[in-house]
Amino acid sequence: MVSCLGQHNYMKIEHSKGIGESIKRLEDKRFLQGQGHYIDDLQLPDMLHAAVLRSPYAHATITNIDVDFALEQPGVVTILTFADLHSVKPIPIRLNPYGSLEPFLQYPLANKRVRYVGDPVALIIAHSRYQAEDVLDNIVVQYDPLPVNIDAEDKVSCPLHHDAKDNVASNFVQQKGDVVEAFNKAEHITKLRFTSGRHSGVPLETRGLIANYDATQEKLKVWGPTKVTHFNRGVLAHMLEMEEHTIEMIEPDVGGGFGVRGEFYPEDYLIPYAALMLKRPVKWIEDRLENLMACNHSREQIYEMEMALKKDGTILGIKVLLSNDQGGYIRTHGIIVPELSAAIFPGPYRIPNYRCEVRSVLTNKTPAGTYRAPGRYECNSSRERLLDLAASELMIDPVKIRSMNLIQPEDMPYEVGTESLGENIVYDSGDYPFALQEVVRLSKYEENRHVDHDNLSNKKVGYGIACFVEKTGLGPFEGARIEIDQTGAITVSTGAANVGQGLETTLAQIASSVLTVSPDSIQVLHGDTDLIPYGVGSFASRATVMAGSAVYYAAQKIRKKLLKIAAHTMNCQVEQLIISDGDICMIDHQDKRLTLTQVAQQSSPRNCPPDIEPGLDFTHYFRCNQMTFAHGATIVKVEIDITTCAIVPKHVWIVYDIGKAINPQMVKGQIEGGAVQGLGGALLEEFNYDPSGQLTSGSFVDYLLPTTTETPLLESKRLDRSPSTLNPIQVKGAGECGIAGIGGALANAVADALGDSGNNVNVLPITPEKVWQWLMPMQDKTN
Amino acid sequence: MVQEATDNSRLIKLTVNGIEYERKVETRVTLVDFIRNELGITGTHVGCEHGVCGACTVMFDGQPVRSCIMLAVQADSHSVQTVESMSSGDQLHPIQQAFWENFGLQCGFCTPGFLLTVQDLLSRNPNPTDTEIREELSGNICRCTGYQSIIAAVKQAAIYMRQE
């Protein structure tokens, strides 16, 4: 079995200063005072502004582009179309780049054919953003419309890409055991077709970039990248045919990531390209309509499921046909989203026989990628709904059917028998039944569920459960560099990114726990490719696990050096010294001490003893090729008014285990934020298309995000019962645990509230119209 | 960035955070673009450009408004306050302090709009109920926190401000 490299000396967290304390976040003071530096807050002298002309057609051939009139308009500097891009290449896949997907990749500008509404057609550069946007209407593009396909299950549509025989980008199977045999032995079979709607991360800050060629340093500088800056520097270098070291990517403050922000999009090539061409700084800020049609969508999947059971509820096997709506192109995530769906579909349950066939299909919609708990929000929702349907058919309690099929603590580590991201899925630790019991207890599910059912009222109350496993801490590595300068100032640098989650605070806490200084005395730098040679980034709930572990080891190295130099200065043995409150002192004579600054001064090349290498500057790359799995259980209580069909989530309970928390309040914020995003996708958010492929949800009036009045009370409880054995700080990622189970729990709660009509519940988001349709047959009977 | 003056420009005079400015501005320029790009005061953020998300909220003659759907020329002879006006030096406003202590922000992009909306709420209603807080903040979107910590922050801020 794969494992992390090296032995871990587990730290005694309970005695450590810094870890486990809910200190106030270090980044907040600048944010609270309006002093953050988000991309649109940055200005460079002599800067030009870009706007992107996007296709109004979902599928069409471009027969002509006329820019002559547009070029004469005030302020216009240049206009680029595909023909103007010198030796342009398609945008490569970041995760699992299978060669078979190459025909479906996107070029930065459309080459004679557009495949979704929003497909970039031309780039305008002007002296102001207003002028650049004015000119969008002055470029005359002739389109010859082609047949439009917006249905991933439509098998006879015209191929979207020239080199492909059809629109199936990928068709593969994940399986274990013998499904046929399982279904032969079945005493009961439950079937469900479940659909997850199309929605996305929608960070409150739209994307943006500034690129500038610095002639003094002979370097292309790009501000605005985040998430995976080192990888994207490599992509840009490849696409521009430059050396990697001649490009610097700089992450500003970032207004939310959620998986969609920071991938390499067409604009990530176009803006640097224009800056290089014009030798002037160029800025592009995405507007909200563009964000909703150009930034990755996610989630749109259809699950055709069959589950074989014994009469007592024991699961014998599951068959799934999974259709994934990929949109117009394969982007940087390749087919990782449906692959993750297929890999994690079994969830926290013992499924001895399993077969999932995935079809990832291109359609004339915005390309799809990852969004917080990608593939798992969908598969967890589908599986948990299937379980409740089986429980209903077999007249078994929803808690019981889960309890009897959950993986037990003694089964750990548990090999699921599936794989994703090049790794076998192996759950490392966790007490899954305990999490379920705890959420049942916390919500008083048993006591309240039947009490709250009032047949006479128009308001129907329902409770729904979902259990989940979340993959976190994806490898292969992350690095941290810690320096202490001769004034004693401590700086931590990493290749991980701060997308709003509080990375600066988390890493400062981890470093402070080793160096026994106050976390707010540590500066954390991130997201600049010049800070550290190698970096992976912030996604897959990995930053605390991977970068945090790197910080821990780098801090240990620097601590060792501090003790060595102090021992020399104090004329004693290293073993006689400890670090306490940032000072190095003798264990037996704690009044004999040196401050960190004093030792730092002794470490300088000027003062350092000749037999010791000078300097306090250590880098550690933490490497691990096995994910660590968090888990938990969610219960949602809803109230449905059967007159208006309004669905009101009343209360959410989440019990989760992430091993250890560095900052418990920050973790709680991740859980709550994820849960509300998930409720958005379960009740409000959906990208809708009309039959001609027009996006009809292009504003916040049509694409609804949850606000305070749609948000229920949230209660969460963190269990620290299964510390990760794969890293020295014993943590698992927290960012996706809040959202992972909420869709399924909400769907099950609606089904519970609808009583006899509940078995119809087969889709997210659940809107009042859908509730009305599900209730219809019953109302027809009673009328 | 300075907009090119055209025939469609007007000279406007307004006060922003207590400082008087006189500028020639294109009539089509929004108030938020004017404050951010002409005056270089960038704490006010643009989230949606159609008046829904509340990130661009500023105080206009003491009333919260959406500066993305107002024009700069409409602010002629008026007074505007942005998030930058709240703290004095390093001393945070009690609302900012309460947001900090309650983890009422993550990415921080929506925060300036929330802070000013809460300032307006607490000036009218020093002791709001949970329901009132939810109703009053429903025009501000936060994509990170799930709002629980923001509601806790508002209650804490109300206590701080009643104590002052």
mmCIF file of C-alpha atoms in Angstrom, chain A residues 383-501:
data_model
loop_
_atom_site.group_PDB
_atom_site.id
_atom_site.type_symbol
_atom_site.label_atom_id
_atom_site.label_comp_id
_atom_site.label_asym_id
_atom_site.label_seq_id
_atom_site.Cartn_x
_atom_site.Cartn_y
_atom_site.Cartn_z
ATOM 1 C CA ARG A 383 -26.555 7.418 -2.843
ATOM 2 C CA GLU A 384 -28.203 8.785 0.301
ATOM 3 C CA ARG A 385 -31.474 9.291 -1.548
ATOM 4 C CA LEU A 386 -31.226 5.715 -2.874
ATOM 5 C CA LEU A 387 -30.711 4.444 0.668
ATOM 6 C CA ASP A 388 -33.794 6.248 1.963
ATOM 7 C CA LEU A 389 -35.862 4.956 -0.922
ATOM 8 C CA ALA A 390 -34.751 1.407 -0.150
ATOM 9 C CA ALA A 391 -35.501 1.969 3.536
ATOM 10 C CA SER A 392 -38.956 3.217 2.634
ATOM 11 C CA GLU A 393 -39.654 0.246 0.341
ATOM 12 C CA LEU A 394 -38.425 -2.249 2.931
ATOM 13 C CA MET A 395 -40.064 -0.330 5.803
ATOM 14 C CA ILE A 396 -36.781 0.056 7.664
ATOM 15 C CA ASP A 397 -35.825 3.126 9.654
ATOM 16 C CA PRO A 398 -33.368 5.433 7.795
ATOM 17 C CA VAL A 399 -30.941 5.334 10.742
ATOM 18 C CA LYS A 400 -31.068 1.547 10.871
ATOM 19 C CA ILE A 401 -30.390 0.934 7.192
ATOM 20 C CA ARG A 402 -27.338 3.158 7.484
ATOM 21 C CA SER A 403 -26.087 1.742 10.777
ATOM 22 C CA MET A 404 -26.207 -1.837 9.551
ATOM 23 C CA ASN A 405 -24.243 -1.053 6.385
ATOM 24 C CA LEU A 406 -21.636 1.415 7.688
ATOM 25 C CA ILE A 407 -17.968 0.473 7.636
ATOM 26 C CA GLN A 408 -16.925 -0.311 11.215
ATOM 27 C CA PRO A 409 -13.888 1.188 13.004
ATOM 28 C CA GLU A 410 -12.250 -2.236 13.140
ATOM 29 C CA ASP A 411 -12.398 -2.390 9.306
ATOM 30 C CA MET A 412 -9.862 0.478 9.097
ATOM 31 C CA PRO A 413 -7.855 1.002 6.993
ATOM 32 C CA TYR A 414 -10.579 0.125 4.495
ATOM 33 C CA GLU A 415 -9.915 -0.451 0.824
ATOM 34 C CA VAL A 416 -12.974 0.681 -1.119
ATOM 35 C CA GLY A 417 -11.855 -1.064 -4.303
ATOM 36 C CA THR A 418 -12.087 2.071 -6.437
ATOM 37 C CA GLU A 419 -9.463 4.583 -7.504
ATOM 38 C CA SER A 420 -9.115 8.240 -8.370
ATOM 39 C CA LEU A 421 -6.338 10.766 -8.934
ATOM 40 C CA GLY A 422 -4.016 7.827 -9.464
ATOM 41 C CA GLU A 423 -4.570 6.507 -5.955
ATOM 42 C CA ASN A 424 -6.471 3.503 -4.647
ATOM 43 C CA ILE A 425 -9.212 4.802 -2.387
ATOM 44 C CA VAL A 426 -8.238 3.667 1.111
ATOM 45 C CA TYR A 427 -10.064 5.143 4.091
ATOM 46 C CA ASP A 428 -7.348 5.591 6.699
ATOM 47 C CA SER A 429 -9.329 6.000 9.914
ATOM 48 C CA GLY A 430 -12.689 6.956 11.364
ATOM 49 C CA ASP A 431 -15.573 5.786 13.520
ATOM 50 C CA TYR A 432 -18.432 6.152 11.067
ATOM 51 C CA PRO A 433 -21.196 4.647 13.260
ATOM 52 C CA PHE A 434 -20.286 7.019 16.081
ATOM 53 C CA ALA A 435 -20.683 10.085 13.859
ATOM 54 C CA LEU A 436 -24.149 8.888 12.847
ATOM 55 C CA GLN A 437 -25.139 8.213 16.454
ATOM 56 C CA GLU A 438 -23.885 11.643 17.477
ATOM 57 C CA VAL A 439 -25.827 13.537 14.838
ATOM 58 C CA VAL A 440 -28.956 11.562 15.703
ATOM 59 C CA ARG A 441 -28.449 12.444 19.351
ATOM 60 C CA LEU A 442 -27.577 16.094 18.716
ATOM 61 C CA SER A 443 -30.654 16.684 16.548
ATOM 62 C CA LYS A 444 -32.968 14.692 18.853
ATOM 63 C CA TYR A 445 -33.989 12.932 15.649
ATOM 64 C CA GLU A 446 -35.668 9.969 17.317
ATOM 65 C CA GLU A 447 -37.636 12.143 19.739
ATOM 66 C CA ASN A 448 -38.724 14.837 17.310
ATOM 67 C CA ARG A 449 -39.170 13.166 13.969
ATOM 68 C CA HIS A 450 -42.589 11.709 14.657
ATOM 69 C CA VAL A 451 -43.724 14.456 17.026
ATOM 70 C CA ASP A 452 -43.173 17.041 14.312
ATOM 71 C CA HIS A 453 -45.326 15.179 11.792
ATOM 72 C CA ASP A 454 -48.713 16.865 12.074
ATOM 73 C CA ASN A 455 -51.117 15.505 9.502
ATOM 74 C CA LEU A 456 -53.614 18.281 10.027
ATOM 75 C CA SER A 457 -51.256 21.160 9.380
ATOM 76 C CA ASN A 458 -50.448 22.612 5.969
ATOM 77 C CA LYS A 459 -46.850 22.780 7.122
ATOM 78 C CA LYS A 460 -45.211 19.394 6.721
ATOM 79 C CA VAL A 461 -42.001 18.784 8.635
ATOM 80 C CA GLY A 462 -39.354 16.345 7.492
ATOM 81 C CA TYR A 463 -35.967 15.109 8.697
ATOM 82 C CA GLY A 464 -33.300 13.761 6.367
ATOM 83 C CA ILE A 465 -29.980 12.062 7.043
ATOM 84 C CA ALA A 466 -26.832 11.700 5.010
ATOM 85 C CA CYS A 467 -23.520 10.095 5.939
ATOM 86 C CA PHE A 468 -20.367 11.006 4.072
ATOM 87 C CA VAL A 469 -16.666 10.375 3.645
ATOM 88 C CA GLU A 470 -14.548 13.235 2.342
ATOM 89 C CA LYS A 471 -11.228 12.852 0.606
ATOM 90 C CA THR A 472 -8.717 15.402 1.882
ATOM 91 C CA GLY A 473 -5.016 16.132 1.919
ATOM 92 C CA LEU A 474 -4.226 15.231 -1.675
ATOM 93 C CA GLY A 475 -0.502 14.914 -2.421
ATOM 94 C CA PRO A 476 1.990 14.612 -3.869
ATOM 95 C CA PHE A 477 3.771 17.363 -1.893
ATOM 96 C CA GLU A 478 3.771 20.867 -0.540
ATOM 97 C CA GLY A 479 6.661 22.947 0.657
ATOM 98 C CA ALA A 480 7.373 25.530 3.302
ATOM 99 C CA ARG A 481 10.375 27.703 3.840
ATOM 100 C CA ILE A 482 10.985 29.357 7.207
ATOM 101 C CA GLU A 483 13.507 32.121 7.679
ATOM 102 C CA ILE A 484 14.464 34.013 10.788
ATOM 103 C CA ASP A 485 16.340 37.205 9.968
ATOM 104 C CA GLN A 486 18.906 38.805 12.243
ATOM 105 C CA THR A 487 16.244 40.887 13.981
ATOM 106 C CA GLY A 488 14.443 37.675 14.967
ATOM 107 C CA ALA A 489 11.545 38.227 12.518
ATOM 108 C CA ILE A 490 10.047 34.952 11.341
ATOM 109 C CA THR A 491 8.767 34.497 7.797
ATOM 110 C CA VAL A 492 7.023 31.407 6.434
ATOM 111 C CA SER A 493 6.742 31.015 2.653
ATOM 112 C CA THR A 494 4.729 28.358 0.845
ATOM 113 C CA GLY A 495 3.421 27.379 -2.555
ATOM 114 C CA ALA A 496 -0.063 26.827 -1.156
ATOM 115 C CA ALA A 497 -2.620 29.544 -1.828
ATOM 116 C CA ASN A 498 -4.894 31.669 0.326
ATOM 117 C CA VAL A 499 -8.273 31.664 -1.371
ATOM 118 C CA GLY A 500 -10.024 33.190 1.628
ATOM 119 C CA GLN A 501 -9.814 30.217 3.971
#
